[in-house]
PDB file of C-alpha atoms in Angstrom:
ATOM      1  CA  MET A   1     -14.654 -36.957  88.950  1.00 49.00           C
ATOM      2  CA  LEU A   2     -16.340 -39.838  87.145  1.00 54.00           C
ATOM      3  CA  MET A   3     -17.655 -42.462  89.515  1.00 63.00           C
ATOM      4  CA  THR A   4     -18.213 -46.129  88.697  1.00 67.00           C
ATOM      5  CA  SER A   5     -21.981 -45.666  88.952  1.00 68.00           C
ATOM      6  CA  ASP A   6     -21.781 -42.701  86.538  1.00 72.00           C
ATOM      7  CA  LEU A   7     -19.875 -44.719  83.962  1.00 77.00           C
ATOM      8  CA  SER A   8     -22.302 -47.603  84.363  1.00 80.00           C
ATOM      9  CA  SER A   9     -25.264 -45.226  83.917  1.00 76.00           C
ATOM     10  CA  ILE A  10     -23.752 -43.696  80.783  1.00 77.00           C
ATOM     11  CA  LEU A  11     -23.076 -47.120  79.259  1.00 81.00           C
ATOM     12  CA  ASN A  12     -26.555 -48.402  80.129  1.00 79.00           C
ATOM     13  CA  GLY A  13     -28.091 -45.384  78.450  1.00 77.00           C
ATOM     14  CA  LEU A  14     -25.915 -45.620  75.357  1.00 78.00           C
ATOM     15  CA  GLY A  15     -26.558 -49.365  75.263  1.00 82.00           C
ATOM     16  CA  SER A  16     -30.252 -48.665  74.755  1.00 79.00           C
ATOM     17  CA  TYR A  17     -29.530 -46.511  71.701  1.00 78.00           C
ATOM     18  CA  LYS A  18     -30.681 -48.266  68.529  1.00 78.00           C
ATOM     19  CA  ASN A  19     -27.739 -47.116  66.410  1.00 81.00           C
ATOM     20  CA  PRO A  20     -24.147 -48.368  66.556  1.00 87.00           C
ATOM     21  CA  ILE A  21     -21.651 -46.400  68.617  1.00 87.00           C
ATOM     22  CA  ILE A  22     -17.900 -46.248  68.038  1.00 90.00           C
ATOM     23  CA  TRP A  23     -15.850 -45.667  71.175  1.00 88.00           C
ATOM     24  CA  PRO A  24     -12.096 -45.049  70.993  1.00 91.00           C
ATOM     25  CA  LEU A  25     -11.404 -46.299  74.508  1.00 88.00           C
ATOM     26  CA  HIS A  26      -8.717 -44.679  76.639  1.00 86.00           C
ATOM     27  CA  PRO A  27      -6.492 -47.243  78.413  1.00 89.00           C
ATOM     28  CA  ARG A  28      -7.380 -45.868  81.887  1.00 88.00           C
ATOM     29  CA  THR A  29     -11.085 -46.165  81.119  1.00 85.00           C
ATOM     30  CA  LYS A  30     -10.590 -49.701  79.832  1.00 87.00           C
ATOM     31  CA  LYS A  31      -8.784 -50.611  83.039  1.00 90.00           C
ATOM     32  CA  MET A  32     -11.607 -49.087  85.103  1.00 85.00           C
ATOM     33  CA  LEU A  33     -14.264 -51.009  83.169  1.00 88.00           C
ATOM     34  CA  GLU A  34     -12.391 -54.266  83.627  1.00 90.00           C
ATOM     35  CA  SER A  35     -11.627 -53.749  87.316  1.00 90.00           C
ATOM     36  CA  PHE A  36     -15.265 -52.970  88.142  1.00 88.00           C
ATOM     37  CA  GLY A  37     -16.736 -55.601  85.823  1.00 90.00           C
ATOM     38  CA  ILE A  38     -18.759 -53.096  83.799  1.00 88.00           C
ATOM     39  CA  ALA A  39     -20.039 -54.723  80.609  1.00 88.00           C
ATOM     40  CA  ILE A  40     -19.931 -53.029  77.220  1.00 91.00           C
ATOM     41  CA  PRO A  41     -23.342 -53.064  75.489  1.00 91.00           C
ATOM     42  CA  ASP A  42     -23.526 -54.886  72.147  1.00 92.00           C
ATOM     43  CA  ASN A  43     -24.167 -51.737  70.092  1.00 91.00           C
ATOM     44  CA  ILE A  44     -20.899 -50.152  71.261  1.00 91.00           C
ATOM     45  CA  LYS A  45     -17.847 -51.013  69.181  1.00 93.00           C
ATOM     46  CA  ILE A  46     -14.663 -50.475  71.148  1.00 91.00           C
ATOM     47  CA  ILE A  47     -11.618 -49.408  69.167  1.00 93.00           C
ATOM     48  CA  ASP A  48      -8.097 -48.657  70.323  1.00 92.00           C
ATOM     49  CA  PRO A  49      -7.167 -45.022  70.910  1.00 91.00           C
ATOM     50  CA  ILE A  50      -6.641 -43.192  67.627  1.00 92.00           C
ATOM     51  CA  GLY A  51      -4.628 -40.216  66.475  1.00 94.00           C
ATOM     52  CA  TYR A  52      -5.915 -36.697  66.141  1.00 94.00           C
ATOM     53  CA  LEU A  53      -6.640 -36.774  62.391  1.00 96.00           C
ATOM     54  CA  ASP A  54      -8.500 -40.090  62.625  1.00 95.00           C
ATOM     55  CA  MET A  55     -10.521 -38.703  65.531  1.00 94.00           C
ATOM     56  CA  ILE A  56     -11.401 -35.614  63.515  1.00 95.00           C
ATOM     57  CA  LEU A  57     -12.596 -37.881  60.697  1.00 95.00           C
ATOM     58  CA  LEU A  58     -14.807 -39.880  63.087  1.00 92.00           C
ATOM     59  CA  GLU A  59     -16.222 -36.672  64.555  1.00 92.00           C
ATOM     60  CA  LYS A  60     -16.916 -35.153  61.149  1.00 92.00           C
ATOM     61  CA  HIS A  61     -19.006 -38.155  60.080  1.00 91.00           C
ATOM     62  CA  ALA A  62     -20.810 -38.745  63.387  1.00 88.00           C
ATOM     63  CA  ALA A  63     -24.540 -38.193  63.778  1.00 82.00           C
ATOM     64  CA  LEU A  64     -24.055 -37.376  67.452  1.00 82.00           C
ATOM     65  CA  ILE A  65     -21.078 -37.140  69.813  1.00 83.00           C
ATOM     66  CA  ALA A  66     -21.109 -37.973  73.532  1.00 81.00           C
ATOM     67  CA  THR A  67     -17.907 -36.905  75.284  1.00 80.00           C
ATOM     68  CA  ASP A  68     -16.288 -35.693  78.458  1.00 78.00           C
ATOM     69  CA  SER A  69     -13.552 -33.915  76.473  1.00 79.00           C
ATOM     70  CA  GLY A  70     -13.659 -30.135  76.199  1.00 78.00           C
ATOM     71  CA  GLY A  71     -11.689 -30.267  72.960  1.00 83.00           C
ATOM     72  CA  VAL A  72     -14.058 -32.780  71.375  1.00 85.00           C
ATOM     73  CA  GLN A  73     -17.030 -30.609  72.376  1.00 84.00           C
ATOM     74  CA  LYS A  74     -15.566 -27.713  70.402  1.00 87.00           C
ATOM     75  CA  GLU A  75     -14.600 -29.936  67.461  1.00 90.00           C
ATOM     76  CA  ALA A  76     -18.178 -31.258  67.326  1.00 87.00           C
ATOM     77  CA  TYR A  77     -19.331 -27.663  67.016  1.00 84.00           C
ATOM     78  CA  PHE A  78     -16.891 -26.997  64.152  1.00 87.00           C
ATOM     79  CA  HIS A  79     -18.256 -30.075  62.334  1.00 89.00           C
ATOM     80  CA  LYS A  80     -21.878 -29.070  63.123  1.00 84.00           C
ATOM     81  CA  VAL A  81     -22.449 -32.355  64.967  1.00 83.00           C
ATOM     82  CA  PRO A  82     -24.664 -32.189  68.080  1.00 81.00           C
ATOM     83  CA  CYS A  83     -22.757 -33.063  71.237  1.00 80.00           C
ATOM     84  CA  ILE A  84     -23.772 -34.414  74.642  1.00 79.00           C
ATOM     85  CA  THR A  85     -21.361 -33.599  77.455  1.00 78.00           C
ATOM     86  CA  THR A  86     -21.068 -36.487  79.904  1.00 74.00           C
ATOM     87  CA  ARG A  87     -19.539 -34.646  82.846  1.00 73.00           C
ATOM     88  CA  ASP A  88     -20.796 -32.253  85.465  1.00 72.00           C
ATOM     89  CA  GLN A  89     -19.527 -29.068  83.820  1.00 72.00           C
ATOM     90  CA  THR A  90     -18.428 -27.629  80.512  1.00 75.00           C
ATOM     91  CA  GLU A  91     -16.072 -24.806  79.688  1.00 78.00           C
ATOM     92  CA  TRP A  92     -18.066 -24.120  76.514  1.00 78.00           C
ATOM     93  CA  ILE A  93     -21.195 -22.509  77.982  1.00 70.00           C
ATOM     94  CA  GLU A  94     -21.769 -20.589  74.745  1.00 72.00           C
ATOM     95  CA  LEU A  95     -22.166 -23.894  72.876  1.00 74.00           C
ATOM     96  CA  VAL A  96     -24.854 -24.992  75.355  1.00 74.00           C
ATOM     97  CA  GLU A  97     -26.621 -21.625  75.030  1.00 72.00           C
ATOM     98  CA  GLN A  98     -26.504 -21.928  71.238  1.00 72.00           C
ATOM     99  CA  GLY A  99     -27.953 -25.450  71.268  1.00 69.00           C
ATOM    100  CA  ALA A 100     -24.856 -27.136  69.839  1.00 67.00           C
ATOM    101  CA  ASN A 101     -23.909 -28.878  73.083  1.00 72.00           C
ATOM    102  CA  TYR A 102     -26.319 -30.636  75.404  1.00 68.00           C
ATOM    103  CA  HIS A 103     -25.022 -30.706  78.948  1.00 65.00           C
ATOM    104  CA  TYR A 104     -26.811 -33.638  80.567  1.00 63.00           C
ATOM    105  CA  TRP A 105     -24.121 -35.257  82.697  1.00 55.00           C
ATOM    106  CA  CYS A 106     -25.482 -38.714  83.533  1.00 53.00           C
ATOM    107  CA  LEU A 107     -28.963 -38.322  82.087  1.00 60.00           C
ATOM    108  CA  ILE A 108     -27.856 -40.219  78.999  1.00 63.00           C
ATOM    109  CA  PRO A 109     -30.764 -42.733  79.202  1.00 64.00           C
ATOM    110  CA  ALA A 110     -33.269 -39.876  78.851  1.00 64.00           C
ATOM    111  CA  ILE A 111     -31.374 -38.374  75.907  1.00 65.00           C
ATOM    112  CA  VAL A 112     -31.068 -41.720  74.128  1.00 66.00           C
ATOM    113  CA  SER A 113     -34.775 -42.353  74.603  1.00 64.00           C
ATOM    114  CA  ALA A 114     -35.579 -38.968  73.085  1.00 57.00           C
ATOM    115  CA  LEU A 115     -33.233 -39.582  70.138  1.00 61.00           C
ATOM    116  CA  ASP A 116     -34.755 -43.006  69.480  1.00 61.00           C
ATOM    117  CA  GLN A 117     -38.229 -41.452  69.416  1.00 57.00           C
ATOM    118  CA  GLY A 118     -37.258 -38.958  66.748  1.00 49.00           C
ATOM    119  CA  PHE A 119     -36.043 -36.027  68.863  1.00 47.00           C
ATOM    120  CA  GLU A 120     -33.892 -33.789  66.719  1.00 54.00           C
ATOM    121  CA  CYS A 121     -31.189 -31.660  68.210  1.00 53.00           C
ATOM    122  CA  ARG A 122     -31.907 -27.972  67.737  1.00 51.00           C
ATOM    123  CA  PRO A 123     -30.033 -26.645  64.684  1.00 50.00           C
ATOM    124  CA  PHE A 124     -27.345 -24.113  65.399  1.00 51.00           C
ATOM    125  CA  ASP A 125     -25.508 -21.503  63.363  1.00 54.00           C
ATOM    126  CA  PHE A 126     -21.989 -20.179  63.484  1.00 46.00           C
TER     127      PHE A 126
END
């Protein structure tokens, strides 16, 4: 279960990323952010929830995906986009073993720092 401190940690880490981030925000998450007074960093553009095909289009053109969704993890793999899983477990262990999915839970600040310094996600094959 995502705790307020976890969400705050994830946002702080992503807020330090030098590139823009698009976040289709789920209504429950929006309500949580508002009720706990968690600020959205300037580099994160919040958009309303989108349909499946629009989400696929965003995923296909992303440089990196950070998600807690098992489905999005797999879709990132299909689009050959590196993925960071922001929860304590993943059902797609084979994607982690292959280097397509990075399972870091709330270590987002460390990942963002590495990306900003030129870290490249390990290439993976089908």
